[in-house]
Short mmCIF file of C-alpha atoms and ligand atoms in Angstrom, two decimals:
data_model
loop_
_atom_site.label_atom_id
_atom_site.label_comp_id
_atom_site.label_asym_id
_atom_site.label_seq_id
_atom_site.Cartn_x
_atom_site.Cartn_y
_atom_site.Cartn_z
CA MET A 1 28.77 87.85 -82.59
CA ASN A 2 25.87 86.12 -84.28
CA ILE A 3 22.87 88.40 -83.83
CA ASP A 4 20.43 85.79 -85.16
CA VAL A 5 21.45 83.35 -82.43
CA LEU A 6 21.22 86.08 -79.78
CA LYS A 7 17.81 87.25 -80.97
CA SER A 8 16.36 83.78 -81.14
CA THR A 9 17.61 82.85 -77.62
CA ALA A 10 16.31 86.14 -76.20
CA LYS A 11 12.92 85.59 -77.85
CA GLU A 12 12.71 82.03 -76.50
CA LEU A 13 13.46 83.29 -72.99
CA VAL A 14 10.49 85.67 -73.09
CA ALA A 15 8.14 83.46 -75.09
CA PRO A 16 4.50 84.22 -74.20
CA GLY A 17 3.43 82.52 -70.98
CA LYS A 18 7.00 81.79 -69.93
CA GLY A 19 9.59 83.31 -67.63
CA ILE A 20 12.95 82.70 -66.02
CA LEU A 21 13.83 81.06 -62.70
CA ALA A 22 16.74 82.80 -60.95
CA ALA A 23 18.39 79.93 -59.04
CA ASP A 24 21.81 81.57 -59.02
CA GLU A 25 22.16 82.42 -55.34
CA SER A 26 25.85 82.72 -54.51
CA THR A 27 27.36 80.64 -51.70
CA GLY A 28 26.60 83.44 -49.22
CA SER A 29 23.00 84.03 -50.37
CA ILE A 30 22.04 80.36 -50.47
CA LYS A 31 23.40 79.97 -46.93
CA LYS A 32 21.04 82.75 -45.80
CA ARG A 33 18.09 81.05 -47.51
CA PHE A 34 19.02 77.63 -46.03
CA ASP A 35 19.59 79.11 -42.55
CA ALA A 36 16.02 80.48 -42.65
CA VAL A 37 14.67 76.92 -43.01
CA SER A 38 17.34 75.30 -40.79
CA VAL A 39 19.06 73.31 -43.53
CA GLU A 40 22.82 72.96 -43.49
CA SER A 41 24.38 74.84 -46.40
CA THR A 42 26.67 72.30 -48.09
CA PRO A 43 27.33 71.82 -51.82
CA GLU A 44 25.52 68.44 -51.68
CA ASN A 45 22.43 69.96 -50.03
CA HIS A 46 22.45 72.74 -52.64
CA ARG A 47 22.56 70.05 -55.34
CA ILE A 48 19.67 68.10 -53.81
CA TYR A 49 17.57 71.25 -53.51
CA ARG A 50 18.31 72.48 -57.01
CA GLN A 51 17.57 69.07 -58.47
CA LEU A 52 14.19 69.19 -56.73
CA ILE A 53 13.30 72.44 -58.49
CA PHE A 54 14.82 71.68 -61.88
CA LYS A 55 13.15 68.26 -62.08
CA THR A 56 9.65 69.42 -61.16
CA GLU A 57 7.37 67.80 -63.71
CA GLY A 58 5.64 70.09 -66.19
CA ILE A 59 7.50 73.32 -65.39
CA GLU A 60 8.87 73.56 -68.92
CA GLU A 61 5.41 74.85 -69.86
CA TYR A 62 6.03 77.98 -67.75
CA ILE A 63 9.80 78.23 -67.27
CA SER A 64 11.87 79.16 -70.32
CA GLY A 65 15.28 79.34 -68.66
CA VAL A 66 17.16 78.87 -65.40
CA ILE A 67 20.02 81.05 -64.14
CA MET A 68 22.61 78.99 -62.25
CA PHE A 69 25.56 79.79 -60.01
CA ASP A 70 29.07 78.52 -60.85
CA GLU A 71 28.77 75.67 -58.32
CA THR A 72 25.44 74.49 -59.80
CA ILE A 73 26.38 74.51 -63.49
CA ARG A 74 29.14 72.00 -62.61
CA GLN A 75 26.86 69.65 -60.64
CA LEU A 76 25.03 66.51 -61.78
CA THR A 77 21.59 65.00 -61.27
CA ASP A 78 21.29 61.72 -59.32
CA ASP A 79 21.48 59.94 -62.71
CA GLY A 80 24.82 61.58 -63.45
CA VAL A 81 23.56 64.11 -66.01
CA PRO A 82 25.06 67.62 -65.80
CA PHE A 83 22.38 70.13 -64.75
CA PRO A 84 22.70 72.23 -67.95
CA LYS A 85 22.10 69.15 -70.11
CA SER A 86 19.18 67.90 -68.02
CA LEU A 87 17.51 71.32 -68.36
CA GLN A 88 18.23 71.69 -72.08
CA ASP A 89 16.88 68.17 -72.74
CA ARG A 90 13.51 69.37 -71.44
CA GLY A 91 13.58 72.57 -73.47
CA ILE A 92 14.67 74.83 -70.59
CA ILE A 93 17.56 77.13 -71.49
CA PRO A 94 20.57 77.00 -69.14
CA GLY A 95 21.97 80.35 -67.99
CA ILE A 96 24.76 81.48 -65.68
CA LYS A 97 25.43 84.36 -63.29
CA VAL A 98 28.86 85.69 -64.25
CA ASP A 99 29.46 88.62 -61.92
CA THR A 100 31.45 87.86 -58.78
CA GLY A 101 29.36 89.99 -56.46
CA ALA A 102 28.67 93.57 -55.35
CA LYS A 103 31.49 94.93 -53.16
CA ASP A 104 31.83 98.17 -51.18
CA MET A 105 32.82 100.99 -53.52
CA ALA A 106 35.98 102.79 -52.37
CA ASN A 107 35.34 106.41 -51.26
CA PHE A 108 31.55 106.02 -51.54
CA PRO A 109 30.15 104.91 -48.16
CA GLY A 110 27.00 102.79 -48.50
CA GLU A 111 27.45 102.25 -52.24
CA LYS A 112 28.37 99.08 -54.13
CA ILE A 113 30.26 98.24 -57.29
CA THR A 114 29.89 94.83 -58.94
CA GLU A 115 33.07 92.93 -59.79
CA GLY A 116 33.88 90.14 -62.25
CA LEU A 117 35.16 91.67 -65.51
CA ASP A 118 38.74 90.37 -65.25
CA GLY A 119 39.03 87.08 -67.12
CA LEU A 120 35.36 87.21 -68.11
CA ARG A 121 35.99 86.43 -71.80
CA GLU A 122 37.69 83.13 -70.84
CA ARG A 123 35.01 82.24 -68.28
CA LEU A 124 32.29 82.84 -70.87
CA THR A 125 33.98 80.39 -73.24
CA GLU A 126 34.04 77.76 -70.49
CA TYR A 127 30.38 78.30 -69.52
CA LYS A 128 29.35 78.10 -73.17
CA GLU A 129 31.11 74.75 -73.49
CA MET A 130 29.13 73.59 -70.45
CA GLY A 131 25.88 74.46 -72.25
CA ALA A 132 25.03 77.99 -71.05
CA ARG A 133 23.16 80.12 -73.60
CA PHE A 134 22.61 83.25 -71.55
CA THR A 135 24.29 85.19 -68.74
CA LYS A 136 23.41 87.57 -65.91
CA TRP A 137 25.20 90.44 -64.17
CA ARG A 138 23.62 92.25 -61.20
CA ALA A 139 24.50 95.80 -60.21
CA VAL A 140 23.17 97.13 -56.90
CA ILE A 141 22.04 100.72 -56.38
CA ALA A 142 21.04 101.63 -52.83
CA ILE A 143 18.84 104.59 -51.92
CA GLY A 144 19.72 106.66 -48.85
CA ASP A 145 19.68 110.30 -47.73
CA VAL A 146 22.65 111.26 -49.92
CA ILE A 147 22.98 108.24 -52.18
CA PRO A 148 23.15 107.10 -54.93
CA ILE A 149 25.84 109.43 -56.27
CA LYS A 150 26.25 109.78 -60.05
CA THR A 151 29.71 108.19 -59.96
CA CYS A 152 28.30 104.99 -58.46
CA ILE A 153 25.49 104.76 -61.01
CA GLU A 154 27.86 105.41 -63.90
CA SER A 155 30.56 102.99 -62.72
CA ASN A 156 27.98 100.22 -62.41
CA ALA A 157 26.44 101.10 -65.78
CA GLU A 158 29.89 100.94 -67.39
CA ALA A 159 30.52 97.48 -65.90
CA LEU A 160 27.08 96.26 -67.04
CA ALA A 161 27.81 97.47 -70.57
CA ARG A 162 31.25 95.81 -70.70
CA PHE A 163 29.69 92.56 -69.44
CA ALA A 164 26.91 92.76 -72.03
CA ALA A 165 29.35 93.40 -74.88
CA LEU A 166 31.55 90.43 -73.90
CA SER A 167 28.51 88.21 -73.55
CA GLN A 168 27.16 89.08 -76.97
CA GLU A 169 30.63 88.52 -78.45
CA ALA A 170 30.32 84.92 -77.18
CA ASP A 171 26.72 84.58 -78.53
CA LEU A 172 25.37 84.46 -74.98
CA VAL A 173 22.31 86.65 -74.29
CA PRO A 174 23.15 89.11 -71.51
CA ILE A 175 20.58 89.80 -68.81
CA VAL A 176 21.46 93.30 -67.70
CA GLU A 177 20.32 93.77 -64.10
CA PRO A 178 20.62 97.20 -62.51
CA GLU A 179 18.75 96.66 -59.24
CA VAL A 180 17.62 99.75 -57.38
CA LEU A 181 16.98 98.33 -53.92
CA MET A 182 13.61 98.70 -52.21
CA ASP A 183 15.31 98.82 -48.77
CA GLY A 184 14.85 102.17 -47.04
CA ASN A 185 12.21 104.68 -46.05
CA HIS A 186 12.00 106.53 -49.38
CA ASP A 187 8.69 107.06 -51.15
CA ILE A 188 7.72 105.80 -54.61
CA LYS A 189 8.67 109.18 -56.14
CA LYS A 190 12.27 108.71 -54.99
CA SER A 191 12.32 105.17 -56.39
CA GLU A 192 11.04 106.61 -59.68
CA GLU A 193 13.74 109.28 -59.76
CA VAL A 194 16.62 106.88 -59.00
CA THR A 195 15.35 104.13 -61.34
CA TYR A 196 14.98 106.68 -64.14
CA LYS A 197 18.54 107.99 -63.68
CA THR A 198 19.95 104.47 -63.42
CA LEU A 199 18.23 103.17 -66.56
CA LYS A 200 19.16 106.32 -68.48
CA SER A 201 22.81 105.80 -67.58
CA VAL A 202 22.71 102.04 -68.30
CA PHE A 203 21.25 102.52 -71.80
CA ALA A 204 23.70 105.32 -72.59
CA LYS A 205 26.62 103.02 -71.67
CA LEU A 206 25.14 100.02 -73.50
CA SER A 207 24.86 102.20 -76.57
CA GLU A 208 28.45 103.49 -76.25
CA HIS A 209 29.65 99.88 -75.98
CA ARG A 210 27.67 98.97 -79.12
CA VAL A 211 25.49 96.40 -77.43
CA ASP A 212 22.68 95.19 -79.70
CA PHE A 213 19.43 95.76 -77.78
CA SER A 214 17.57 93.11 -79.77
CA GLY A 215 19.93 90.44 -78.39
CA MET A 216 19.64 91.30 -74.69
CA LEU A 217 17.13 91.30 -71.84
CA LEU A 218 16.74 93.88 -69.07
CA LYS A 219 16.15 92.73 -65.50
CA PRO A 220 14.88 95.74 -63.56
CA ASN A 221 13.26 96.46 -60.19
CA TRP A 222 9.68 97.64 -59.84
CA ILE A 223 9.31 101.31 -59.06
CA HIS A 224 8.22 100.77 -55.50
CA PRO A 225 8.01 102.63 -52.16
CA GLY A 226 10.84 101.76 -49.72
CA LYS A 227 10.16 98.74 -47.51
CA GLU A 228 10.46 100.88 -44.35
CA SER A 229 8.47 103.86 -45.70
CA GLY A 230 5.19 102.68 -44.22
CA GLN A 231 3.64 103.18 -47.66
CA GLU A 232 1.66 100.36 -49.19
CA ALA A 233 2.89 98.89 -52.45
CA VAL A 234 -0.27 99.13 -54.57
CA ASP A 235 -0.18 96.97 -57.72
CA ASP A 236 -1.80 99.50 -60.07
CA GLU A 237 0.34 102.41 -58.87
CA ILE A 238 3.52 100.33 -59.23
CA ALA A 239 2.49 99.11 -62.68
CA GLU A 240 1.55 102.57 -63.97
CA THR A 241 4.64 104.36 -62.62
CA THR A 242 7.00 101.62 -63.76
CA LEU A 243 5.57 101.47 -67.29
CA ARG A 244 5.55 105.27 -67.67
CA VAL A 245 9.24 105.53 -66.76
CA PHE A 246 10.22 102.52 -68.85
CA LYS A 247 8.52 103.95 -71.95
CA ASP A 248 10.63 107.04 -71.46
CA VAL A 249 14.03 105.35 -71.13
CA ILE A 250 14.03 101.80 -72.51
CA PRO A 251 14.51 101.41 -76.27
CA VAL A 252 11.70 99.46 -77.95
CA GLU A 253 14.30 97.18 -79.57
CA VAL A 254 15.08 95.54 -76.21
CA GLN A 255 13.83 91.96 -76.63
CA GLY A 256 12.19 91.70 -73.22
CA ILE A 257 11.93 92.86 -69.64
CA VAL A 258 12.25 90.24 -66.90
CA PHE A 259 11.59 91.57 -63.41
CA LEU A 260 13.39 90.62 -60.21
CA SER A 261 11.26 90.23 -57.09
CA GLY A 262 13.61 92.15 -54.77
CA GLY A 263 12.18 91.05 -51.43
CA ASP A 264 8.44 91.32 -52.10
CA SER A 265 6.43 88.20 -51.24
CA PRO A 266 5.53 85.71 -53.96
CA GLU A 267 1.91 86.97 -54.00
CA GLU A 268 2.97 90.63 -54.20
CA SER A 269 5.43 89.94 -57.02
CA THR A 270 2.88 87.99 -59.06
CA GLY A 271 0.36 90.77 -58.38
CA HIS A 272 2.69 93.51 -59.69
CA LEU A 273 3.51 91.48 -62.81
CA ASN A 274 -0.16 90.82 -63.45
CA ALA A 275 -1.09 94.51 -63.09
CA LEU A 276 1.61 95.56 -65.53
CA ASN A 277 0.58 93.00 -68.14
CA LYS A 278 -3.08 93.87 -67.65
CA MET A 279 -2.33 97.42 -68.80
CA GLY A 280 -1.53 95.75 -72.11
CA ASP A 281 0.31 98.55 -73.89
CA ALA A 282 3.98 97.78 -73.31
CA PRO A 283 6.13 97.56 -76.45
CA TRP A 284 8.19 94.71 -74.91
CA GLN A 285 7.43 91.27 -73.53
CA ILE A 286 6.97 91.82 -69.78
CA SER A 287 8.07 88.75 -67.89
CA PHE A 288 9.77 87.52 -64.72
CA SER A 289 13.17 86.32 -63.57
CA PHE A 290 12.25 85.76 -59.94
CA GLY A 291 14.44 84.22 -57.28
CA ARG A 292 12.75 84.48 -53.89
CA ALA A 293 9.24 84.98 -55.32
CA LEU A 294 9.46 81.56 -56.97
CA GLN A 295 11.46 79.72 -54.34
CA LYS A 296 10.61 80.95 -50.83
CA PRO A 297 7.52 78.76 -50.30
CA VAL A 298 9.29 75.85 -51.99
CA LEU A 299 12.21 75.99 -49.56
CA GLU A 300 9.79 76.22 -46.64
CA LYS A 301 7.83 73.16 -47.80
CA TRP A 302 11.04 71.17 -48.39
CA GLY A 303 12.94 72.01 -45.19
CA GLY A 304 15.73 69.61 -46.17
CA LYS A 305 13.58 66.46 -45.88
CA SER A 306 13.27 63.90 -48.69
CA GLU A 307 9.69 63.06 -47.68
CA ASN A 308 8.72 66.68 -48.47
CA VAL A 309 10.08 66.72 -52.03
CA GLU A 310 6.73 66.04 -53.70
CA ASN A 311 4.91 68.80 -51.80
CA ALA A 312 7.74 71.24 -52.42
CA GLN A 313 7.60 70.47 -56.15
CA LYS A 314 3.83 71.04 -56.13
CA GLU A 315 4.47 74.46 -54.61
CA PHE A 316 7.06 75.30 -57.26
CA TYR A 317 4.74 74.18 -60.05
CA LYS A 318 1.96 76.35 -58.62
CA ARG A 319 4.13 79.50 -58.43
CA ALA A 320 5.48 78.94 -61.94
CA LYS A 321 1.93 78.55 -63.26
CA LEU A 322 0.57 81.63 -61.44
CA ASN A 323 3.41 83.78 -62.77
CA SER A 324 2.75 82.40 -66.22
CA LEU A 325 -0.88 83.54 -65.90
CA ALA A 326 0.36 86.96 -64.74
CA ARG A 327 2.27 87.22 -68.03
CA SER A 328 -1.09 87.82 -69.70
CA GLY A 329 -2.92 89.56 -66.84
CA LYS A 330 -4.97 86.46 -66.02
CA TYR A 331 -3.87 85.98 -62.39
CA GLU A 332 -6.32 86.51 -59.54
CA LYS A 333 -5.51 86.54 -55.83
CA GLU A 334 -8.14 83.84 -55.18
CA MET A 335 -6.04 81.40 -57.18
CA GLU A 336 -3.55 81.41 -54.30
CA LYS A 337 -6.00 79.28 -52.30
CA GLU A 338 -6.36 76.56 -54.96
CA ASP A 339 -4.08 73.55 -54.80
P1 LIG B 401 14.95 88.03 -56.36
O1 LIG B 401 13.78 87.73 -57.26
O2 LIG B 401 14.95 87.19 -55.12
O3 LIG B 401 15.13 89.48 -56.11
O4 LIG B 401 16.25 87.51 -57.12
C1 LIG B 401 16.41 87.83 -58.43
C2 LIG B 401 17.84 87.88 -58.74
O5 LIG B 401 18.31 87.11 -59.54
C3 LIG B 401 18.69 88.89 -58.11
O6 LIG B 401 19.91 88.94 -58.79
#
């Protein structure tokens, strides 16, 4: 493990004004996204779509890194250049999702455990040879009447820690993602309680597994009322609650925090990020690693048609720029109307 390499990659990923694009939808998730815009989900259509985003002119100003799925990291641009190389050539760091998905956890109805540790050391070596410099592993924690149960949180935290340790061993910066879902009718207090417990457990396990916090990034959820709670997600309340809990449980050595969007709209996600950065007193870089919040309007504009590529790229550029502004609290809702 070379901590200098890890630290410098992690710092580059959260450089001021920049954030990460999560374009690592698995075969199942990308099919859902394509179905929503009536595009057939084939490897070639995935390649065409991902090329559209990756090749958008000027995004390197706002996008520090891209997380890819196994299929994507092996694909080429129209000119025959592997995607990782074409990104790296423009100063965008290639990354890879290395978990193999959240599966039902035996004996724990409604709870998930993320798989992918077997053979991970060998897969990391292969991804590194392909040009990856960072990795991601997503654990899923659902909130319900009687869940999550401690065993589920701890099993996922253990897997996240083993993933992070293996990643650092290979000089790949781990993005540790324990996602507490916003699905459900719980209030913001419940989200706070579960997120607190989850992060506490994750950092205890990371510590036990001797993960160096300065060579990793955390990808958390916002502390947020459940989507079906009928409660409004107010930017300032989300920002204040999230930051208060984070200051309590996240070590200051962690190189940066890169939020997921989790199902909020692009405008909502940018709004939350802006509010948090506006508070201005976080000890970490507070950035983004959005999937849907960067891509939903882009997919809608594209709709699988080559004549729409330019407009779709304009949309992607706009979202990247607005999230970049939110990195320093300079985003305003009115900017959504500008072209
Ligand atoms: P969303 O921003 O769409 O939640 O995706 C982020 C992600 O990478 C989930 O693993």
